[in-house]
PDB file of C-alpha atoms in Angstrom:
ATOM      1  CA  UNK A 115       1.722-107.997 253.914  1.00  0.00           C
ATOM      2  CA  UNK A 116       4.656-105.076 253.202  1.00  0.00           C
ATOM      3  CA  UNK A 117       4.892-102.318 255.418  1.00  0.00           C
ATOM      4  CA  UNK A 118       7.735 -99.511 255.784  1.00  0.00           C
ATOM      5  CA  UNK A 119       8.597 -97.009 257.696  1.00  0.00           C
ATOM      6  CA  UNK A 120       7.074 -93.237 256.915  1.00  0.00           C
ATOM      7  CA  UNK A 121       7.296 -90.717 257.743  1.00  0.00           C
ATOM      8  CA  UNK A 122       9.591 -89.033 260.467  1.00  0.00           C
ATOM      9  CA  UNK A 123      10.598 -92.197 261.871  1.00  0.00           C
ATOM     10  CA  UNK A 124      12.078 -92.594 258.393  1.00  0.00           C
ATOM     11  CA  UNK A 125      14.403 -89.763 258.702  1.00  0.00           C
ATOM     12  CA  UNK A 126      15.199 -90.223 261.720  1.00  0.00           C
ATOM     13  CA  UNK A 127      16.040 -94.241 261.122  1.00  0.00           C
ATOM     14  CA  UNK A 128      18.320 -91.814 257.731  1.00  0.00           C
ATOM     15  CA  UNK A 129      20.015 -90.310 260.373  1.00  0.00           C
ATOM     16  CA  UNK A 130      18.325 -86.756 258.761  1.00  0.00           C
ATOM     17  CA  UNK A 131      15.896 -85.827 261.265  1.00  0.00           C
ATOM     18  CA  UNK A 132      16.289 -82.346 261.541  1.00  0.00           C
ATOM     19  CA  UNK A 133      12.950 -81.459 264.036  1.00  0.00           C
ATOM     20  CA  UNK A 134      11.792 -82.598 267.124  1.00  0.00           C
ATOM     21  CA  UNK A 135       8.824 -84.719 266.184  1.00  0.00           C
ATOM     22  CA  UNK A 136       6.851 -86.329 267.537  1.00  0.00           C
ATOM     23  CA  UNK A 137       7.472 -89.713 269.069  1.00  0.00           C
ATOM     24  CA  UNK A 138       4.689 -91.985 266.737  1.00  0.00           C
ATOM     25  CA  UNK A 139       5.976 -94.092 264.476  1.00  0.00           C
ATOM     26  CA  UNK A 140       4.166 -94.389 261.364  1.00  0.00           C
ATOM     27  CA  UNK A 141       4.133 -96.924 258.555  1.00  0.00           C
ATOM     28  CA  UNK A 142       2.838 -97.270 255.138  1.00  0.00           C
ATOM     29  CA  UNK A 143       0.984-101.149 254.407  1.00  0.00           C
ATOM     30  CA  UNK A 144      -0.068-102.726 251.474  1.00  0.00           C
ATOM     31  CA  UNK A 145      -3.338-104.237 252.635  1.00  0.00           C
ATOM     32  CA  UNK A 146      -5.142-104.090 255.727  1.00  0.00           C
ATOM     33  CA  UNK A 147      -4.896-102.327 259.193  1.00  0.00           C
ATOM     34  CA  UNK A 148      -7.088-105.004 260.463  1.00  0.00           C
ATOM     35  CA  UNK A 149      -4.668-107.662 259.523  1.00  0.00           C
ATOM     36  CA  UNK A 150      -2.064-106.201 260.486  1.00  0.00           C
ATOM     37  CA  UNK A 151      -3.896-105.517 264.326  1.00  0.00           C
ATOM     38  CA  UNK A 152      -4.728-108.929 264.235  1.00  0.00           C
ATOM     39  CA  UNK A 153      -0.812-110.855 263.194  1.00  0.00           C
ATOM     40  CA  UNK A 154       0.817-108.087 265.184  1.00  0.00           C
ATOM     41  CA  UNK A 155      -2.202-109.461 268.062  1.00  0.00           C
ATOM     42  CA  UNK A 156      -2.109-105.479 268.335  1.00  0.00           C
ATOM     43  CA  UNK A 157      -5.318-102.827 269.514  1.00  0.00           C
ATOM     44  CA  UNK A 158      -6.753 -99.969 268.134  1.00  0.00           C
ATOM     45  CA  UNK A 159      -6.934 -96.633 270.950  1.00  0.00           C
ATOM     46  CA  UNK A 160      -7.141 -93.306 271.384  1.00  0.00           C
ATOM     47  CA  UNK A 161      -5.248 -90.989 268.716  1.00  0.00           C
ATOM     48  CA  UNK A 162      -3.862 -89.570 271.668  1.00  0.00           C
ATOM     49  CA  UNK A 163      -1.972 -92.354 272.692  1.00  0.00           C
ATOM     50  CA  UNK A 164      -1.028 -94.447 269.931  1.00  0.00           C
ATOM     51  CA  UNK A 165       3.019 -95.503 269.372  1.00  0.00           C
ATOM     52  CA  UNK A 166       2.414 -96.237 265.532  1.00  0.00           C
ATOM     53  CA  UNK A 167       0.055 -95.097 263.607  1.00  0.00           C
ATOM     54  CA  UNK A 168      -0.473 -97.058 259.932  1.00  0.00           C
ATOM     55  CA  UNK A 169      -0.863 -95.870 257.003  1.00  0.00           C
ATOM     56  CA  UNK A 170      -3.535 -97.981 254.524  1.00  0.00           C
ATOM     57  CA  UNK A 171      -1.001 -96.772 250.515  1.00  0.00           C
ATOM     58  CA  UNK A 172      -3.008 -96.978 248.052  1.00  0.00           C
ATOM     59  CA  UNK A 173      -1.071 -95.898 245.550  1.00  0.00           C
ATOM     60  CA  UNK A 174       1.924 -99.021 246.596  1.00  0.00           C
ATOM     61  CA  UNK A 175       4.264 -98.518 243.545  1.00  0.00           C
ATOM     62  CA  UNK A 176       5.240 -94.954 245.270  1.00  0.00           C
ATOM     63  CA  UNK A 177       6.143 -96.061 249.418  1.00  0.00           C
ATOM     64  CA  UNK A 178       6.965 -99.765 248.027  1.00  0.00           C
ATOM     65  CA  UNK A 179       9.376 -98.685 244.634  1.00  0.00           C
ATOM     66  CA  UNK A 180      12.586 -99.562 246.741  1.00  0.00           C
ATOM     67  CA  UNK A 181      12.769-100.337 250.560  1.00  0.00           C
ATOM     68  CA  UNK A 182      15.560-100.076 252.421  1.00  0.00           C
ATOM     69  CA  UNK A 183      15.887-101.434 255.751  1.00  0.00           C
ATOM     70  CA  UNK A 184      17.787 -99.739 258.817  1.00  0.00           C
ATOM     71  CA  UNK A 185      18.036-102.061 261.979  1.00  0.00           C
ATOM     72  CA  UNK A 186      16.153-104.693 259.958  1.00  0.00           C
ATOM     73  CA  UNK A 187      13.050-102.059 259.423  1.00  0.00           C
ATOM     74  CA  UNK A 188      11.670-102.363 256.441  1.00  0.00           C
ATOM     75  CA  UNK A 189      11.983 -97.956 255.657  1.00  0.00           C
ATOM     76  CA  UNK A 190      11.072 -96.778 252.036  1.00  0.00           C
ATOM     77  CA  UNK A 191      13.397 -93.927 250.173  1.00  0.00           C
ATOM     78  CA  UNK A 192      14.998 -90.721 251.697  1.00  0.00           C
ATOM     79  CA  UNK A 193      12.510 -89.331 249.063  1.00  0.00           C
ATOM     80  CA  UNK A 194       9.537 -91.023 250.170  1.00  0.00           C
ATOM     81  CA  UNK A 195       9.945 -89.569 252.966  1.00  0.00           C
ATOM     82  CA  UNK A 196      10.923 -86.221 252.745  1.00  0.00           C
ATOM     83  CA  UNK A 197       6.936 -86.192 250.270  1.00  0.00           C
ATOM     84  CA  UNK A 198       5.902 -88.105 253.393  1.00  0.00           C
ATOM     85  CA  UNK A 199       6.327 -85.176 255.696  1.00  0.00           C
ATOM     86  CA  UNK A 200       6.299 -82.172 253.500  1.00  0.00           C
ATOM     87  CA  UNK A 201       2.578 -81.622 253.622  1.00  0.00           C
ATOM     88  CA  UNK A 202       2.390 -82.096 257.357  1.00  0.00           C
ATOM     89  CA  UNK A 203       1.379 -78.957 260.043  1.00  0.00           C
ATOM     90  CA  UNK A 204       4.584 -77.084 262.557  1.00  0.00           C
ATOM     91  CA  UNK A 205       8.044 -78.440 261.256  1.00  0.00           C
ATOM     92  CA  UNK A 206       6.852 -80.704 258.652  1.00  0.00           C
ATOM     93  CA  UNK A 207       8.422 -78.178 255.610  1.00  0.00           C
ATOM     94  CA  UNK A 208      11.091 -77.504 257.155  1.00  0.00           C
ATOM     95  CA  UNK A 209      12.006 -81.542 257.660  1.00  0.00           C
ATOM     96  CA  UNK A 210      11.404 -81.903 253.582  1.00  0.00           C
ATOM     97  CA  UNK A 211      13.495 -79.277 252.683  1.00  0.00           C
ATOM     98  CA  UNK A 212      16.686 -80.082 254.883  1.00  0.00           C
ATOM     99  CA  UNK A 213      15.986 -83.447 252.651  1.00  0.00           C
ATOM    100  CA  UNK A 214      16.086 -81.652 249.716  1.00  0.00           C
ATOM    101  CA  UNK A 215      19.172 -79.385 250.681  1.00  0.00           C
ATOM    102  CA  UNK A 216      21.268 -83.393 251.309  1.00  0.00           C
ATOM    103  CA  UNK A 217      19.840 -84.391 247.925  1.00  0.00           C
ATOM    104  CA  UNK A 218      21.190 -81.123 245.599  1.00  0.00           C
ATOM    105  CA  UNK A 219      24.582 -81.952 247.549  1.00  0.00           C
ATOM    106  CA  UNK A 220      24.774 -85.032 246.324  1.00  0.00           C
ATOM    107  CA  UNK A 221      24.002 -83.950 243.571  1.00  0.00           C
ATOM    108  CA  UNK A 222      26.441 -81.804 243.353  1.00  0.00           C
ATOM    109  CA  UNK A 223      29.367 -84.619 244.419  1.00  0.00           C
TER     110      UNK A 223
END
């Protein structure tokens, strides 16, 4: 069973969060959601009550190719977190552009 924090949660953990994103933690998983619920003793709830959102990843090579750890938590790499948030309504694109600017600065150095 593999999992990794993605989306705005990963941005927050990398200390590059540029928006006021919701407090929901989006987690990419490899394997079934029901298996995770059982292993971690979790219960399904209404979307507006959720604190964790599991995303069953079908393209696992993208999400799990370069797992990093922050505070012992596996996370997608910074580029993947930008790709995660880019299509989201609200400020997803703004967050992705912020990460792209940071990455461009790394290449210039």
